[in-house]
Coordinates of C-alpha atoms and ligand atoms in Angstrom, one line a residue:
M13 CA 9.6 42.0 11.1
G14 CA 12.7 40.6 12.8
T15 CA 14.1 37.2 13.2
L16 CA 14.5 36.2 16.9
P17 CA 17.7 34.8 18.2
L18 CA 17.6 31.0 18.2
D19 CA 18.5 31.0 21.9
K20 CA 15.2 31.2 23.8
T21 CA 16.6 33.4 26.6
A22 CA 17.9 36.1 24.2
A23 CA 14.7 35.7 22.1
R24 CA 12.5 36.4 25.2
A25 CA 14.4 39.6 26.2
E26 CA 14.0 40.9 22.7
A27 CA 10.4 40.0 22.4
R28 CA 9.6 41.5 25.8
A29 CA 11.2 44.8 24.8
V30 CA 9.1 44.9 21.6
R31 CA 5.9 44.3 23.6
D32 CA 6.9 46.8 26.4
A33 CA 7.3 49.5 23.7
L34 CA 3.5 49.3 23.0
T35 CA 2.6 51.9 25.5
D36 CA 0.0 54.0 23.6
P37 CA -3.2 53.6 25.7
T38 CA -5.4 54.1 22.6
L39 CA -3.6 51.5 20.6
R40 CA -3.8 49.1 23.6
A41 CA -7.6 49.7 24.2
D42 CA -8.4 49.4 20.4
A43 CA -6.4 46.1 20.2
A44 CA -8.2 44.7 23.2
R45 CA -11.6 45.5 21.6
A46 CA -10.5 44.1 18.2
V47 CA -9.3 40.9 19.8
R48 CA -12.6 40.7 21.7
D49 CA -14.5 40.8 18.4
R50 CA -12.1 38.3 16.7
V51 CA -12.4 35.9 19.7
A52 CA -16.2 36.3 19.6
A53 CA -16.2 35.1 16.0
L54 CA -14.4 31.8 16.8
G55 CA -17.5 30.0 18.0
I56 CA -16.0 29.1 21.3
P57 CA -19.3 28.5 23.1
E58 CA -20.2 25.8 20.5
I59 CA -16.7 24.3 20.9
V60 CA -16.6 24.1 24.7
Q61 CA -20.3 23.0 24.9
G62 CA -21.0 24.2 28.4
G63 CA -17.4 23.7 29.5
C64 CA -15.4 26.7 30.7
V65 CA -12.8 28.9 29.1
G66 CA -9.6 29.8 30.8
G67 CA -8.3 33.4 30.2
Y68 CA -5.6 35.4 31.9
W69 CA -5.3 38.4 34.1
P70 CA -3.0 40.8 32.2
L71 CA 0.5 41.1 33.4
G72 CA 2.9 43.9 32.4
S73 CA 2.5 44.9 28.8
E74 CA 0.3 41.9 27.8
L75 CA -2.7 42.4 25.6
D76 CA -5.8 42.7 27.9
V77 CA -8.2 39.8 27.2
R78 CA -10.7 40.8 29.8
P79 CA -13.0 42.4 27.2
A80 CA -12.9 39.1 25.3
M81 CA -13.6 37.1 28.4
L82 CA -16.5 39.3 29.4
H83 CA -18.0 38.8 26.0
L84 CA -17.6 35.1 26.2
R85 CA -19.4 35.2 29.6
Q86 CA -22.3 37.1 28.0
T87 CA -22.6 34.3 25.4
G88 CA -22.9 31.7 28.1
C89 CA -19.3 30.4 28.8
A90 CA -18.1 29.9 32.4
L91 CA -14.7 31.6 32.8
A92 CA -11.6 30.6 34.8
L93 CA -8.3 32.2 35.6
P94 CA -4.9 30.5 36.2
V95 CA -3.5 29.9 39.7
S96 CA 0.3 29.5 39.6
G97 CA 2.0 26.9 41.8
P98 CA 5.7 26.4 42.1
R99 CA 7.8 26.5 38.9
G100 CA 7.8 23.1 37.2
T101 CA 4.1 22.4 37.9
A102 CA 1.1 22.8 35.7
L103 CA -1.3 25.8 36.3
T104 CA -4.6 25.1 38.0
F105 CA -7.7 27.1 37.0
R106 CA -10.3 28.4 39.3
D107 CA -13.7 29.7 38.3
W108 CA -13.7 33.5 37.8
D109 CA -16.6 35.6 39.0
P110 CA -15.9 39.2 37.9
D111 CA -17.8 40.5 40.9
A112 CA -15.9 38.4 43.5
P113 CA -12.8 39.7 45.3
M114 CA -9.5 38.6 43.8
A115 CA -6.4 37.3 45.6
T116 CA -2.8 38.2 44.8
G117 CA -0.9 35.1 43.8
R118 CA 2.7 34.1 42.8
Y119 CA 4.5 36.8 40.7
G120 CA 1.9 39.3 42.0
I121 CA -0.7 38.1 39.5
Q122 CA -4.4 38.6 40.4
E123 CA -6.1 35.2 40.9
P124 CA -9.6 34.0 42.0
G125 CA -9.7 33.4 45.7
A126 CA -9.0 29.9 47.2
D127 CA -12.8 29.6 47.8
R128 CA -13.5 29.5 44.1
P129 CA -14.0 26.0 42.6
V130 CA -11.1 24.4 40.6
V131 CA -12.2 23.7 37.0
Q132 CA -10.9 22.0 33.9
P133 CA -11.1 24.5 31.0
R134 CA -11.9 23.2 27.5
A135 CA -10.4 26.2 25.8
L136 CA -7.6 28.5 26.9
L137 CA -6.7 32.1 25.9
V138 CA -2.9 31.9 26.1
P139 CA -0.6 34.9 26.6
L140 CA 2.7 34.9 24.7
L141 CA 5.9 37.0 24.1
A142 CA 6.2 36.2 20.4
F143 CA 4.6 34.1 17.7
D144 CA 5.2 33.1 14.1
R145 CA 3.0 32.3 11.1
R146 CA 3.4 28.5 11.7
G147 CA 1.9 28.7 15.1
G148 CA 5.1 28.9 17.0
R149 CA 4.8 30.5 20.4
L150 CA 7.4 31.8 22.8
G151 CA 6.2 32.0 26.5
Y152 CA 7.8 33.2 29.7
G153 CA 10.1 30.2 29.9
A154 CA 8.8 28.6 33.0
G155 CA 6.9 26.0 30.9
Y156 CA 3.6 26.6 32.7
Y157 CA 1.4 26.7 29.7
D158 CA 3.1 23.8 27.9
R159 CA 2.7 21.6 31.0
T160 CA -0.8 22.8 31.6
L161 CA -2.0 22.1 28.0
A162 CA -0.2 18.7 28.0
A163 CA -2.0 17.8 31.3
L164 CA -5.4 19.1 30.2
R165 CA -5.2 17.5 26.7
A166 CA -4.4 14.1 28.3
G167 CA -8.1 14.3 29.4
G168 CA -9.5 15.3 26.0
P169 CA -9.2 18.1 23.4
V170 CA -8.5 21.6 24.6
L171 CA -8.6 24.5 22.3
A172 CA -5.6 26.8 22.6
V173 CA -6.0 30.4 21.4
G174 CA -2.8 32.4 21.6
V175 CA -3.4 36.2 22.0
A176 CA -0.9 38.9 21.0
F177 CA -0.4 42.3 19.5
A178 CA 0.3 42.0 15.8
A179 CA 3.7 43.6 16.5
Q180 CA 4.7 40.5 18.5
E181 CA 5.0 38.4 15.2
R182 CA 8.4 37.3 14.2
D183 CA 9.7 35.4 11.1
A184 CA 10.5 32.4 13.2
V185 CA 10.1 31.6 16.9
P186 CA 12.5 28.9 18.3
C187 CA 10.5 25.8 19.1
D188 CA 11.1 22.6 21.1
A189 CA 9.4 19.2 21.0
H190 CA 7.4 19.9 24.2
D191 CA 5.8 23.1 22.9
E192 CA 2.1 22.5 22.8
P193 CA 0.5 23.6 19.5
M194 CA -1.8 26.6 19.3
D195 CA -5.1 26.1 17.4
W196 CA -5.5 29.8 16.7
I197 CA -3.5 32.9 17.2
V198 CA -5.6 36.1 17.4
T199 CA -4.2 39.6 17.1
E200 CA -5.9 42.9 16.6
R201 CA -5.2 42.6 12.9
E202 CA -5.9 38.9 12.0
T203 CA -7.0 35.5 13.1
L204 CA -4.5 32.7 12.2
R205 CA -5.7 29.1 12.2
F206 CA -3.3 26.1 12.5
G207 CA -3.8 22.4 12.1
G208 CA -7.2 21.0 11.2
Ligands
FFO5 N1 -1.2 37.2 32.6 C1 -0.5 36.1 32.7 N2 -0.8 35.2 33.7 C2 -0.1 34.1 33.8 C3 1.0 33.8 32.9 C4 1.3 34.7 31.9 O1 2.2 34.5 31.1 N3 0.5 35.8 31.9 N4 1.7 32.6 33.1 C5 2.5 32.0 32.1 O2 3.3 31.2 32.4 C6 1.7 32.0 34.4 C7 2.6 32.7 35.4 N5 3.9 32.5 34.8 C8 5.0 33.3 35.1 C9 6.2 32.8 34.7 C10 7.4 33.5 34.9 C11 7.3 34.7 35.5 C12 8.6 35.5 35.7 O3 9.6 34.9 35.6 N6 8.5 36.8 36.0 C13 9.5 37.7 36.4 C14 10.1 37.3 37.7 C15 9.1 37.7 38.7 C16 9.4 37.1 40.1 O4 10.1 36.1 40.2 O5 8.8 37.6 41.0 C17 10.5 37.8 35.2 O6 10.0 37.7 34.1 O7 11.7 38.0 35.4 C18 6.1 35.3 35.8 C19 4.9 34.6 35.6 C20 0.3 32.0 35.0 N7 -0.4 33.3 34.8
ATP6 N1 5.0 19.1 29.2 C1 6.2 19.3 29.8 N2 6.6 18.4 30.7 C2 7.8 18.7 31.4 N3 8.6 19.8 31.2 C3 8.2 20.7 30.3 C4 6.9 20.5 29.6 N4 6.8 21.6 28.8 C5 7.8 22.4 29.1 N5 8.7 21.8 30.0 C6 9.9 22.5 30.5 O1 9.7 23.8 30.9 C7 10.8 24.6 30.6 C8 10.3 25.9 29.8 O2 9.8 25.5 28.6 P1 9.7 26.6 27.4 O3 11.1 27.3 27.3 O4 9.2 25.9 26.2 O5 8.7 27.6 28.0 P2 7.7 28.6 27.3 O6 6.9 27.9 26.2 O7 8.4 29.8 27.0 O8 6.8 28.9 28.5 P3 5.2 28.6 28.9 O9 4.8 27.2 28.4 O10 5.1 28.7 30.4 O11 4.5 29.6 28.2 C9 11.8 23.8 29.8 O12 12.8 23.4 30.7 C10 11.0 22.6 29.4 O13 11.8 21.4 29.3

């Protein structure tokens, strides 16, 4: 396991290359199923108590959390997906109906259509480029998730579950004061818990 450069831009390029190298479709599908089962064991429906869970539509080489989201739906959680506004703003979340047509948003990411209701998730599955054992998380560098978690958490607790391939772990990920803490990080190999 490598140490990332302290400079976040260099760290991102290196972390992205590591994730992009995970091309084996069997490994990727097995990881998505293992993460589904680990997420299922976290007791999210009890934590959100009828509230909804925000996931993400996979982008590039990210781990596909749709199997985990569909499992959460079967156990009674409403689901939402992020809608990206301009850089420097928090994400908004719209209710995701897997049977409804999707729209193409900023960065080419699939999003729920503008007709879907805006919701305030009580738990988020958070994509990342790299993580460490202390709960450090490196994102895409636009600050979307840090702003989003800060805004949502101003209204009450929001569970943050970082999701990654185990290969995305590094000895130490550079962190800043504004980085919002993860409560859990789930990979295909393990479930890490931070804080209380
Ligand atoms: N699946 C997924 N959805 C997500 C995120 C994510 O990380 N993963 N986000 C997490 O924040 C938000 C989108 N954030 C993004 C932030 C930066 C870039 C970006 O800079 N992409 C290209 C440039 C593409 C372009 O400008 O058209 C790049 O990396 O160079 C993309 C998405 C919301 N939705
Ligand atoms: N809560 C916040 N309020 C204002 N600015 C913020 C906040 N969180 C992050 N930022 C700003 O956003 C930019 C990107 O932050 P950072 O490098 O930590 O992103 P990241 O954690 O990689 O990305 P993300 O949070 O989107 O996954 C920085 O300029 C940072 O100052």
